[in-house]
mmCIF file of C-alpha atoms and ligand atoms in Angstrom:
data_model
loop_
_atom_site.group_PDB
_atom_site.id
_atom_site.type_symbol
_atom_site.label_atom_id
_atom_site.label_comp_id
_atom_site.label_asym_id
_atom_site.label_seq_id
_atom_site.Cartn_x
_atom_site.Cartn_y
_atom_site.Cartn_z
ATOM 1 C CA MET A 30 150.768 -79.243 89.649
ATOM 2 C CA PRO A 31 147.222 -80.579 89.722
ATOM 3 C CA ILE A 32 144.001 -78.575 89.626
ATOM 4 C CA ILE A 33 144.254 -75.269 91.444
ATOM 5 C CA ASN A 34 142.842 -75.911 94.951
ATOM 6 C CA ARG A 35 140.820 -72.730 95.216
ATOM 7 C CA ILE A 36 139.087 -73.657 91.959
ATOM 8 C CA ALA A 37 138.313 -77.173 93.159
ATOM 9 C CA ASP A 38 136.718 -75.482 96.194
ATOM 10 C CA PHE A 39 134.066 -73.760 94.127
ATOM 11 C CA ALA A 40 133.695 -76.307 91.319
ATOM 12 C CA ASP A 41 130.203 -77.179 92.603
ATOM 13 C CA GLU A 42 129.165 -73.564 92.296
ATOM 14 C CA ILE A 43 130.430 -73.476 88.691
ATOM 15 C CA THR A 44 128.475 -76.670 88.006
ATOM 16 C CA SER A 45 125.293 -75.078 89.329
ATOM 17 C CA TRP A 46 125.774 -72.163 86.894
ATOM 18 C CA ARG A 47 126.373 -74.643 84.082
ATOM 19 C CA ARG A 48 123.225 -76.590 84.806
ATOM 20 C CA ASP A 49 121.161 -73.419 84.947
ATOM 21 C CA PHE A 50 122.490 -72.450 81.494
ATOM 22 C CA HIS A 51 121.776 -75.991 80.328
ATOM 23 C CA GLU A 52 118.135 -75.769 81.418
ATOM 24 C CA ASN A 53 117.717 -72.456 79.626
ATOM 25 C CA PRO A 54 119.386 -72.755 76.215
ATOM 26 C CA GLU A 55 119.319 -69.817 73.799
ATOM 27 C CA LEU A 56 120.221 -69.705 70.119
ATOM 28 C CA GLN A 57 122.486 -67.574 67.960
ATOM 29 C CA PHE A 58 122.489 -63.891 68.956
ATOM 30 C CA ASP A 59 119.382 -64.311 71.134
ATOM 31 C CA VAL A 60 121.399 -65.171 74.220
ATOM 32 C CA HIS A 61 119.899 -62.361 76.291
ATOM 33 C CA ARG A 62 119.297 -64.334 79.458
ATOM 34 C CA THR A 63 122.725 -65.997 79.369
ATOM 35 C CA ALA A 64 124.553 -62.756 78.565
ATOM 36 C CA GLY A 65 122.624 -60.988 81.327
ATOM 37 C CA ILE A 66 123.693 -63.564 83.908
ATOM 38 C CA VAL A 67 127.294 -63.454 82.657
ATOM 39 C CA ALA A 68 127.435 -59.648 82.952
ATOM 40 C CA GLU A 69 125.813 -59.717 86.389
ATOM 41 C CA LYS A 70 128.291 -62.273 87.691
ATOM 42 C CA LEU A 71 131.319 -60.506 86.234
ATOM 43 C CA LYS A 72 130.226 -57.348 88.060
ATOM 44 C CA ALA A 73 129.665 -59.284 91.284
ATOM 45 C CA PHE A 74 133.145 -60.803 91.004
ATOM 46 C CA GLY A 75 134.596 -57.279 90.939
ATOM 47 C CA CYS A 76 135.795 -57.076 87.337
ATOM 48 C CA ASP A 77 137.237 -53.628 86.641
ATOM 49 C CA GLU A 78 134.986 -53.168 83.665
ATOM 50 C CA VAL A 79 132.067 -55.138 82.211
ATOM 51 C CA VAL A 80 130.908 -54.245 78.728
ATOM 52 C CA THR A 81 127.749 -55.659 77.165
ATOM 53 C CA GLY A 82 126.395 -55.414 73.645
ATOM 54 C CA ILE A 83 129.676 -56.040 71.818
ATOM 55 C CA GLY A 84 128.836 -58.071 68.725
ATOM 56 C CA ARG A 85 125.155 -57.536 69.564
ATOM 57 C CA THR A 86 124.886 -59.759 72.661
ATOM 58 C CA GLY A 87 128.554 -60.418 73.459
ATOM 59 C CA VAL A 88 129.941 -59.607 76.919
ATOM 60 C CA VAL A 89 133.494 -58.631 77.861
ATOM 61 C CA GLY A 90 135.019 -58.440 81.335
ATOM 62 C CA VAL A 91 138.270 -56.629 82.133
ATOM 63 C CA ILE A 92 140.366 -57.848 85.065
ATOM 64 C CA LYS A 93 143.467 -55.854 85.879
ATOM 65 C CA GLY A 94 146.315 -57.637 87.578
ATOM 66 C CA ARG A 95 148.866 -55.922 89.771
ATOM 67 C CA LEU A 96 150.140 -53.797 86.873
ATOM 68 C CA ASN A 97 153.747 -53.700 87.972
ATOM 69 C CA GLY A 98 154.959 -52.381 84.665
ATOM 70 C CA SER A 99 153.595 -55.011 82.288
ATOM 71 C CA LYS A 100 151.405 -53.769 79.471
ATOM 72 C CA LYS A 101 150.455 -57.223 78.382
ATOM 73 C CA VAL A 102 146.805 -57.997 77.599
ATOM 74 C CA ILE A 103 145.570 -61.572 77.079
ATOM 75 C CA GLY A 104 142.064 -62.486 75.899
ATOM 76 C CA LEU A 105 140.246 -65.710 76.855
ATOM 77 C CA ARG A 106 137.136 -66.609 74.907
ATOM 78 C CA ALA A 107 134.032 -68.723 75.543
ATOM 79 C CA ASP A 108 130.866 -69.194 73.491
ATOM 80 C CA MET A 109 127.339 -68.943 74.956
ATOM 81 C CA ASP A 110 124.870 -70.263 72.371
ATOM 82 C CA ALA A 111 122.984 -73.559 72.134
ATOM 83 C CA LEU A 112 121.596 -75.576 69.211
ATOM 84 C CA PRO A 113 118.148 -76.171 67.653
ATOM 85 C CA ILE A 114 118.052 -79.816 68.816
ATOM 86 C CA GLU A 115 115.451 -81.613 70.941
ATOM 87 C CA GLU A 116 117.311 -82.920 73.988
ATOM 88 C CA ALA A 117 117.250 -86.691 74.479
ATOM 89 C CA THR A 118 118.788 -87.051 77.938
ATOM 90 C CA ASP A 119 117.074 -87.646 81.241
ATOM 91 C CA VAL A 120 119.341 -85.476 83.372
ATOM 92 C CA PRO A 121 117.505 -83.504 86.074
ATOM 93 C CA TYR A 122 118.670 -80.226 84.506
ATOM 94 C CA LYS A 123 117.406 -81.162 81.025
ATOM 95 C CA SER A 124 116.507 -78.298 78.664
ATOM 96 C CA LYS A 125 113.245 -76.598 79.559
ATOM 97 C CA VAL A 126 112.945 -75.151 76.063
ATOM 98 C CA PRO A 127 111.419 -77.446 73.429
ATOM 99 C CA GLY A 128 113.644 -77.834 70.370
ATOM 100 C CA LYS A 129 116.685 -76.175 71.937
ATOM 101 C CA MET A 130 119.574 -77.678 73.856
ATOM 102 C CA HIS A 131 123.192 -77.131 74.827
ATOM 103 C CA ALA A 132 124.444 -79.995 72.659
ATOM 104 C CA CYS A 133 127.938 -78.570 72.131
ATOM 105 C CA GLY A 134 128.884 -77.794 75.727
ATOM 106 C CA HIS A 135 128.903 -74.026 75.367
ATOM 107 C CA ASP A 136 127.086 -74.003 78.740
ATOM 108 C CA GLY A 137 130.251 -75.572 80.172
ATOM 109 C CA HIS A 138 132.534 -73.187 78.274
ATOM 110 C CA THR A 139 130.664 -70.146 79.598
ATOM 111 C CA SER A 140 130.669 -71.451 83.170
ATOM 112 C CA MET A 141 134.364 -72.349 83.102
ATOM 113 C CA LEU A 142 135.347 -68.887 81.908
ATOM 114 C CA LEU A 143 133.098 -67.358 84.584
ATOM 115 C CA GLY A 144 134.896 -69.538 87.135
ATOM 116 C CA ALA A 145 138.258 -68.292 85.886
ATOM 117 C CA ALA A 146 137.031 -64.679 86.043
ATOM 118 C CA LYS A 147 135.911 -65.165 89.635
ATOM 119 C CA TYR A 148 139.291 -66.580 90.621
ATOM 120 C CA LEU A 149 141.308 -63.976 88.724
ATOM 121 C CA ALA A 150 139.277 -61.046 90.087
ATOM 122 C CA GLU A 151 139.750 -62.434 93.592
ATOM 123 C CA THR A 152 143.484 -63.187 93.421
ATOM 124 C CA ARG A 153 144.917 -60.800 90.756
ATOM 125 C CA ASN A 154 148.138 -62.757 90.931
ATOM 126 C CA PHE A 155 149.431 -61.553 87.560
ATOM 127 C CA ASP A 156 151.020 -58.500 85.990
ATOM 128 C CA GLY A 157 148.901 -57.320 83.069
ATOM 129 C CA ILE A 158 145.260 -57.330 82.017
ATOM 130 C CA ALA A 159 143.026 -60.371 81.487
ATOM 131 C CA ILE A 160 140.084 -59.945 79.134
ATOM 132 C CA VAL A 161 137.294 -62.512 79.367
ATOM 133 C CA ILE A 162 135.252 -62.684 76.164
ATOM 134 C CA PHE A 163 131.780 -64.266 76.014
ATOM 135 C CA GLN A 164 130.514 -64.493 72.456
ATOM 136 C CA PRO A 165 127.101 -65.232 70.982
ATOM 137 C CA ALA A 166 126.309 -67.191 67.820
ATOM 138 C CA GLU A 167 129.204 -69.607 67.419
ATOM 139 C CA GLU A 168 126.829 -72.121 65.825
ATOM 140 C CA GLY A 169 126.503 -70.635 62.382
ATOM 141 C CA GLY A 170 126.080 -66.951 63.166
ATOM 142 C CA GLY A 171 129.732 -65.908 63.199
ATOM 143 C CA GLY A 172 129.405 -64.143 66.557
ATOM 144 C CA ALA A 173 133.190 -63.975 66.898
ATOM 145 C CA ASP A 174 133.422 -62.145 63.583
ATOM 146 C CA VAL A 175 130.716 -59.703 64.651
ATOM 147 C CA MET A 176 132.566 -59.002 67.918
ATOM 148 C CA VAL A 177 135.836 -58.487 66.002
ATOM 149 C CA LYS A 178 134.093 -56.083 63.618
ATOM 150 C CA ASP A 179 132.725 -54.264 66.645
ATOM 151 C CA GLY A 180 136.324 -53.444 67.583
ATOM 152 C CA LEU A 181 136.902 -56.121 70.233
ATOM 153 C CA MET A 182 140.672 -56.385 69.769
ATOM 154 C CA GLU A 183 141.452 -52.644 69.555
ATOM 155 C CA ARG A 184 139.011 -51.512 72.205
ATOM 156 C CA PHE A 185 140.535 -53.730 74.904
ATOM 157 C CA GLY A 186 144.091 -53.763 73.528
ATOM 158 C CA ILE A 187 144.079 -57.562 73.231
ATOM 159 C CA GLN A 188 147.480 -58.881 72.135
ATOM 160 C CA GLU A 189 146.916 -62.633 72.206
ATOM 161 C CA VAL A 190 143.778 -64.705 72.417
ATOM 162 C CA TYR A 191 142.967 -68.271 73.499
ATOM 163 C CA GLY A 192 139.995 -70.580 73.001
ATOM 164 C CA MET A 193 138.965 -73.952 74.458
ATOM 165 C CA HIS A 194 136.405 -76.550 73.359
ATOM 166 C CA ASN A 195 135.376 -79.747 75.094
ATOM 167 C CA MET A 196 135.941 -82.919 73.096
ATOM 168 C CA PRO A 197 134.042 -86.182 73.612
ATOM 169 C CA GLY A 198 136.335 -89.185 73.217
ATOM 170 C CA ILE A 199 139.279 -87.508 74.926
ATOM 171 C CA PRO A 200 139.517 -88.618 78.587
ATOM 172 C CA VAL A 201 138.593 -86.120 81.308
ATOM 173 C CA GLY A 202 141.768 -84.532 82.655
ATOM 174 C CA HIS A 203 143.432 -84.634 79.234
ATOM 175 C CA PHE A 204 144.017 -81.881 76.697
ATOM 176 C CA ALA A 205 144.775 -82.004 72.962
ATOM 177 C CA ILE A 206 146.192 -79.262 70.777
ATOM 178 C CA ARG A 207 148.200 -78.875 67.586
ATOM 179 C CA PRO A 208 150.089 -76.046 65.885
ATOM 180 C CA GLY A 209 148.737 -74.730 62.580
ATOM 181 C CA PRO A 210 145.368 -75.641 61.029
ATOM 182 C CA THR A 211 143.100 -77.132 63.701
ATOM 183 C CA ALA A 212 139.530 -76.714 62.425
ATOM 184 C CA ALA A 213 138.374 -76.426 58.837
ATOM 185 C CA ALA A 214 137.064 -73.597 56.726
ATOM 186 C CA ALA A 215 133.397 -74.320 56.030
ATOM 187 C CA ASP A 216 131.811 -72.962 52.858
ATOM 188 C CA ARG A 217 128.422 -73.847 51.485
ATOM 189 C CA PHE A 218 126.546 -73.745 48.237
ATOM 190 C CA THR A 219 123.001 -73.759 46.942
ATOM 191 C CA LEU A 220 122.606 -74.885 43.356
ATOM 192 C CA VAL A 221 119.362 -74.554 41.427
ATOM 193 C CA ILE A 222 119.476 -76.500 38.164
ATOM 194 C CA GLU A 223 116.961 -75.133 35.684
ATOM 195 C CA GLY A 224 115.927 -77.753 33.147
ATOM 196 C CA LYS A 225 112.722 -78.070 31.174
ATOM 197 C CA GLY A 226 109.820 -80.003 32.645
ATOM 198 C CA GLY A 227 107.598 -82.317 30.713
ATOM 199 C CA HIS A 228 105.858 -85.680 30.397
ATOM 200 C CA ALA A 229 107.981 -88.543 31.674
ATOM 201 C CA ALA A 230 107.081 -90.505 28.549
ATOM 202 C CA GLN A 231 108.544 -87.797 26.327
ATOM 203 C CA PRO A 232 111.989 -87.142 27.788
ATOM 204 C CA HIS A 233 113.280 -85.965 24.412
ATOM 205 C CA ASN A 234 111.073 -82.893 24.783
ATOM 206 C CA SER A 235 112.509 -81.933 28.178
ATOM 207 C CA VAL A 236 115.780 -81.222 29.917
ATOM 208 C CA ASP A 237 115.712 -83.487 32.948
ATOM 209 C CA PRO A 238 117.214 -81.613 35.925
ATOM 210 C CA ILE A 239 117.310 -84.830 37.981
ATOM 211 C CA LEU A 240 119.657 -86.482 35.518
ATOM 212 C CA VAL A 241 121.779 -83.328 35.451
ATOM 213 C CA ALA A 242 121.831 -83.215 39.248
ATOM 214 C CA SER A 243 122.989 -86.836 39.359
ATOM 215 C CA HIS A 244 125.905 -86.062 37.060
ATOM 216 C CA VAL A 245 126.781 -82.943 39.045
ATOM 217 C CA ILE A 246 126.813 -84.908 42.309
ATOM 218 C CA THR A 247 129.024 -87.603 40.814
ATOM 219 C CA ALA A 248 131.396 -85.138 39.135
ATOM 220 C CA LEU A 249 131.776 -83.150 42.370
ATOM 221 C CA GLN A 250 133.310 -86.251 43.963
ATOM 222 C CA SER A 251 136.332 -85.730 41.721
ATOM 223 C CA VAL A 252 137.275 -82.533 43.569
ATOM 224 C CA VAL A 253 138.549 -84.418 46.609
ATOM 225 C CA SER A 254 139.668 -87.571 44.809
ATOM 226 C CA ARG A 255 141.284 -86.048 41.702
ATOM 227 C CA THR A 256 141.921 -82.333 42.211
ATOM 228 C CA VAL A 257 143.148 -81.859 45.772
ATOM 229 C CA ASP A 258 146.593 -83.256 46.619
ATOM 230 C CA PRO A 259 146.033 -86.570 48.457
ATOM 231 C CA LEU A 260 148.254 -85.282 51.262
ATOM 232 C CA ASP A 261 145.934 -82.290 51.789
ATOM 233 C CA SER A 262 142.434 -82.506 53.273
ATOM 234 C CA ALA A 263 139.101 -81.465 51.822
ATOM 235 C CA VAL A 264 135.434 -82.423 51.997
ATOM 236 C CA VAL A 265 132.764 -81.880 49.343
ATOM 237 C CA SER A 266 129.380 -83.189 50.472
ATOM 238 C CA VAL A 267 126.034 -82.724 48.775
ATOM 239 C CA CYS A 268 123.602 -83.028 51.667
ATOM 240 C CA THR A 269 120.222 -82.046 50.248
ATOM 241 C CA VAL A 270 118.565 -82.982 46.948
ATOM 242 C CA LYS A 271 115.129 -81.638 46.103
ATOM 243 C CA ALA A 272 113.316 -82.283 42.832
ATOM 244 C CA GLY A 273 110.063 -83.582 41.484
ATOM 245 C CA GLU A 274 106.663 -84.502 42.904
ATOM 246 C CA ALA A 275 105.282 -87.317 40.721
ATOM 247 C CA TYR A 276 105.950 -90.727 39.140
ATOM 248 C CA ASN A 277 105.443 -89.509 35.637
ATOM 249 C CA VAL A 278 106.492 -85.875 35.421
ATOM 250 C CA ILE A 279 109.961 -84.597 34.644
ATOM 251 C CA PRO A 280 110.317 -81.569 36.897
ATOM 252 C CA HIS A 281 111.526 -78.183 35.824
ATOM 253 C CA GLN A 282 114.078 -77.707 38.588
ATOM 254 C CA ALA A 283 116.406 -79.544 40.938
ATOM 255 C CA THR A 284 118.034 -77.985 43.998
ATOM 256 C CA LEU A 285 121.211 -79.206 45.682
ATOM 257 C CA LEU A 286 122.687 -77.963 48.963
ATOM 258 C CA GLY A 287 126.209 -78.831 49.978
ATOM 259 C CA THR A 288 129.248 -78.029 52.094
ATOM 260 C CA VAL A 289 132.916 -77.640 51.149
ATOM 261 C CA ARG A 290 135.609 -77.939 53.840
ATOM 262 C CA SER A 291 139.336 -77.331 53.741
ATOM 263 C CA LEU A 292 142.332 -76.728 55.985
ATOM 264 C CA THR A 293 144.366 -74.239 53.949
ATOM 265 C CA PRO A 294 143.495 -71.119 51.933
ATOM 266 C CA GLN A 295 145.029 -72.784 48.846
ATOM 267 C CA VAL A 296 142.807 -75.857 49.054
ATOM 268 C CA ARG A 297 139.854 -73.618 49.826
ATOM 269 C CA ASP A 298 140.398 -71.545 46.664
ATOM 270 C CA LEU A 299 141.103 -74.605 44.534
ATOM 271 C CA SER A 300 137.998 -76.451 45.771
ATOM 272 C CA GLU A 301 135.727 -73.477 45.181
ATOM 273 C CA ALA A 302 137.089 -72.946 41.672
ATOM 274 C CA ARG A 303 136.608 -76.618 40.750
ATOM 275 C CA VAL A 304 133.121 -76.823 42.257
ATOM 276 C CA ARG A 305 132.102 -73.763 40.227
ATOM 277 C CA THR A 306 133.615 -75.068 36.987
ATOM 278 C CA ILE A 307 132.140 -78.553 37.337
ATOM 279 C CA ILE A 308 128.653 -77.264 38.083
ATOM 280 C CA GLU A 309 128.705 -74.761 35.238
ATOM 281 C CA SER A 310 130.175 -77.193 32.710
ATOM 282 C CA VAL A 311 128.022 -80.213 33.545
ATOM 283 C CA CYS A 312 124.828 -78.162 33.475
ATOM 284 C CA THR A 313 125.787 -76.601 30.164
ATOM 285 C CA ALA A 314 126.678 -79.983 28.677
ATOM 286 C CA PHE A 315 123.148 -81.223 29.376
ATOM 287 C CA GLY A 316 121.435 -78.070 28.192
ATOM 288 C CA ALA A 317 120.437 -76.961 31.678
ATOM 289 C CA THR A 318 121.177 -73.693 33.444
ATOM 290 C CA ALA A 319 122.989 -73.486 36.772
ATOM 291 C CA LYS A 320 122.109 -70.862 39.348
ATOM 292 C CA LEU A 321 124.793 -71.146 42.012
ATOM 293 C CA ASP A 322 125.137 -69.322 45.330
ATOM 294 C CA TYR A 323 128.499 -70.137 46.879
ATOM 295 C CA ASP A 324 129.038 -68.657 50.338
ATOM 296 C CA ARG A 325 132.274 -68.609 52.228
ATOM 297 C CA GLY A 326 131.705 -69.394 55.895
ATOM 298 C CA TYR A 327 134.110 -69.638 58.821
ATOM 299 C CA PRO A 328 137.795 -69.520 57.858
ATOM 300 C CA VAL A 329 140.390 -72.104 58.890
ATOM 301 C CA THR A 330 141.219 -72.051 62.610
ATOM 302 C CA VAL A 331 144.996 -71.667 62.688
ATOM 303 C CA ASN A 332 146.978 -72.024 65.911
ATOM 304 C CA ASP A 333 150.087 -69.852 66.179
ATOM 305 C CA PRO A 334 153.024 -72.271 66.682
ATOM 306 C CA GLU A 335 154.616 -70.303 69.530
ATOM 307 C CA LYS A 336 151.322 -69.741 71.380
ATOM 308 C CA THR A 337 150.500 -73.431 70.914
ATOM 309 C CA VAL A 338 153.703 -74.351 72.735
ATOM 310 C CA PHE A 339 152.806 -71.887 75.493
ATOM 311 C CA MET A 340 149.229 -73.174 75.852
ATOM 312 C CA ALA A 341 150.382 -76.815 75.850
ATOM 313 C CA GLU A 342 152.935 -75.960 78.533
ATOM 314 C CA ALA A 343 150.200 -74.369 80.668
ATOM 315 C CA ALA A 344 148.077 -77.515 80.195
ATOM 316 C CA ARG A 345 150.998 -79.754 81.207
ATOM 317 C CA ALA A 346 151.363 -77.720 84.385
ATOM 318 C CA ILE A 347 147.791 -78.730 85.273
ATOM 319 C CA VAL A 348 147.532 -82.363 84.139
ATOM 320 C CA GLY A 349 151.115 -83.524 83.582
ATOM 321 C CA ASP A 350 153.118 -84.331 80.442
ATOM 322 C CA THR A 351 151.375 -87.527 79.422
ATOM 323 C CA ALA A 352 147.866 -86.042 79.507
ATOM 324 C CA VAL A 353 148.575 -83.403 76.861
ATOM 325 C CA ASP A 354 148.503 -84.581 73.246
ATOM 326 C CA THR A 355 150.253 -81.995 71.080
ATOM 327 C CA SER A 356 149.815 -83.764 67.763
ATOM 328 C CA VAL A 357 146.050 -84.302 67.637
ATOM 329 C CA LEU A 358 144.703 -84.387 64.081
ATOM 330 C CA PRO A 359 142.790 -81.359 62.820
ATOM 331 C CA MET A 360 139.015 -81.661 62.564
ATOM 332 C CA MET A 361 136.949 -80.935 59.467
ATOM 333 C CA GLY A 362 134.337 -79.234 61.638
ATOM 334 C CA ALA A 363 134.491 -75.449 61.738
ATOM 335 C CA GLU A 364 134.924 -73.006 64.603
ATOM 336 C CA ASP A 365 134.340 -69.269 64.482
ATOM 337 C CA PHE A 366 137.145 -68.575 66.971
ATOM 338 C CA SER A 367 139.077 -68.616 63.672
ATOM 339 C CA TYR A 368 138.029 -64.979 63.173
ATOM 340 C CA MET A 369 139.753 -63.990 66.420
ATOM 341 C CA LEU A 370 142.863 -65.984 65.506
ATOM 342 C CA GLU A 371 142.986 -64.109 62.192
ATOM 343 C CA GLN A 372 143.318 -60.897 64.204
ATOM 344 C CA ARG A 373 145.718 -61.924 66.968
ATOM 345 C CA PRO A 374 148.143 -64.789 67.585
ATOM 346 C CA GLY A 375 146.809 -67.412 69.930
ATOM 347 C CA ALA A 376 145.675 -71.015 70.153
ATOM 348 C CA TYR A 377 142.645 -73.252 70.564
ATOM 349 C CA ILE A 378 142.747 -76.381 72.705
ATOM 350 C CA PHE A 379 140.495 -79.410 73.198
ATOM 351 C CA LEU A 380 139.454 -80.343 76.739
ATOM 352 C CA GLY A 381 138.627 -84.012 77.375
ATOM 353 C CA ASN A 382 134.893 -84.599 77.874
ATOM 354 C CA GLY A 383 135.283 -88.354 78.442
ATOM 355 C CA ASP A 384 133.291 -91.144 76.887
ATOM 356 C CA THR A 385 130.102 -89.219 76.048
ATOM 357 C CA PRO A 386 127.955 -88.913 72.917
ATOM 358 C CA GLY A 387 129.516 -86.542 70.413
ATOM 359 C CA CYS A 388 128.921 -82.816 70.145
ATOM 360 C CA HIS A 389 125.588 -81.954 68.433
ATOM 361 C CA HIS A 390 124.124 -85.346 69.438
ATOM 362 C CA PRO A 391 120.753 -85.112 71.236
ATOM 363 C CA ALA A 392 122.113 -87.216 74.119
ATOM 364 C CA TYR A 393 125.316 -85.168 74.513
ATOM 365 C CA ASP A 394 126.062 -83.472 77.833
ATOM 366 C CA PHE A 395 129.019 -81.397 78.978
ATOM 367 C CA ASN A 396 131.012 -83.348 81.562
ATOM 368 C CA ASP A 397 131.095 -81.343 84.791
ATOM 369 C CA SER A 398 134.086 -83.297 86.064
ATOM 370 C CA ALA A 399 136.143 -81.588 83.303
ATOM 371 C CA THR A 400 135.374 -78.148 84.734
ATOM 372 C CA PRO A 401 138.241 -77.832 87.255
ATOM 373 C CA TYR A 402 140.760 -78.695 84.511
ATOM 374 C CA GLY A 403 139.376 -76.119 82.114
ATOM 375 C CA VAL A 404 139.176 -73.367 84.714
ATOM 376 C CA SER A 405 142.672 -74.166 85.996
ATOM 377 C CA LEU A 406 144.040 -73.919 82.450
ATOM 378 C CA TRP A 407 142.479 -70.493 81.922
ATOM 379 C CA VAL A 408 143.994 -69.261 85.169
ATOM 380 C CA LYS A 409 147.373 -70.806 84.354
ATOM 381 C CA ILE A 410 147.482 -69.031 81.000
ATOM 382 C CA ILE A 411 146.970 -65.685 82.706
ATOM 383 C CA GLU A 412 149.328 -66.341 85.624
ATOM 384 C CA THR A 413 152.171 -67.758 83.529
ATOM 385 C CA GLY A 414 151.589 -65.573 80.490
ATOM 386 C CA MET A 415 151.742 -62.432 82.625
ATOM 387 C CA PRO A 416 153.681 -63.507 85.744
ATOM 388 C CA ALA A 417 153.324 -61.314 88.841
ATOM 389 C CA ARG A 418 156.410 -59.396 89.819
HETATM 390 NI NI1 LIG B 520 130.870 -75.899 69.907
#
C-alpha cells in the first residue's frame, strides 16, 4: 500500500504548517509559539483532550479510537525545538530569527505528527487510544526526560512509544531502523588543569598546564584504541582547548572540554572510569591538579526488538519491502527519545530526507516530499497496532 490517499490530499496544508514553523524557530524549552500553535490545532482537529505544560512547554493530545474493548494506548512522539545556527539557505520561508534555525528538521517532525493527529481524529479507525506527544528541548535540554519526570507515561497510560527522525542521505520514500542500540549515550566533561604559571624562560620553576594537557589529550586516545573492545563502539573527543595568552608566559591553567559516546551501558561505564583515571593519573604525574566535571547526558537509544519488527512492518506497508532497511548501523549522535524508551518498549525509525546537507548544517532543510511517508507511517502504527473491530 502506498501513501494513504487522504493524507496525500492535505500534504500541502502540512507543508504550510512546516514552513511557518521553519520561519519562526524557537530554542530549547522556549518553544511557546510552536507549542501554542500545536495545542490550538490539536483542539481544532477534535482531539479528546489537549494538555499543555507537560515538561514545561510540552504538549500532549489524546485521540480515542472506537474503544470496542481494547485498552491499548500507543504514544507517538515529535520534537519541536530548533538550533542556535544562522541559516544559510535562500528558501522563501527562511528563518526570520537571526541566529536560530530548524537545522534538524524538528519543524517537519512536528508538522507530520500534527498531520497524523488530524487524520486520526477525523477517522478514528482504530480500537484504543493514540497519544500524540510534542516535546521541547531535544537539542541538549533533555525535554523528553522532563516530560517523563512530569508523569507523561502514567498520566496517559502509555504502553508503547514510537519516535521518528528524518535522515539526510537516505532516499525519500525509504525508512531505516534497527533493533537494539540505535543512537549513542552522550556524556561530556570539563577538565581544568591547575599548574603553576611562570616565565617561559624558567620552566623548571613552573608546572606547565599546556604540556600536561597535551599528554592528557594523547592518553585519552587510548580509551577507544586500547580499552574498549574493538568490536564495540565508543568515541572520546577533546573539542576545546583553552590556555595561555602570551608568547613568553607559562599559564597557570588549561581547560579542556570533551565528549564521550557509547552504545552500551558497559562501554559507557568503562569509558568514564578510564577517562577519570587517565586524567587524574597524568595530572598527578606532572605535578598538576585536575578538576574534573564529568556529566552524563542522554542515555543510549535502545529499540525493543519486537516493536522494531512491528514498526518496520508498518513502514513496509507504506513503501514496500525494498525501501525499508532493517539493519542500518547505529549512529554515535544522541537522541533524548532514549528517555522515553527507557520507560516503555518502542522503537525509533529514520525517515529518508534525500540528498540534502546533513542535520545541524546551516544549509540543511527538511524535505517536504518526505511528509506523506512520515504521516502515513504514524497512522499505520496506530491502525495496525490497535486494529478496529
Ligand atoms: Ni534532531
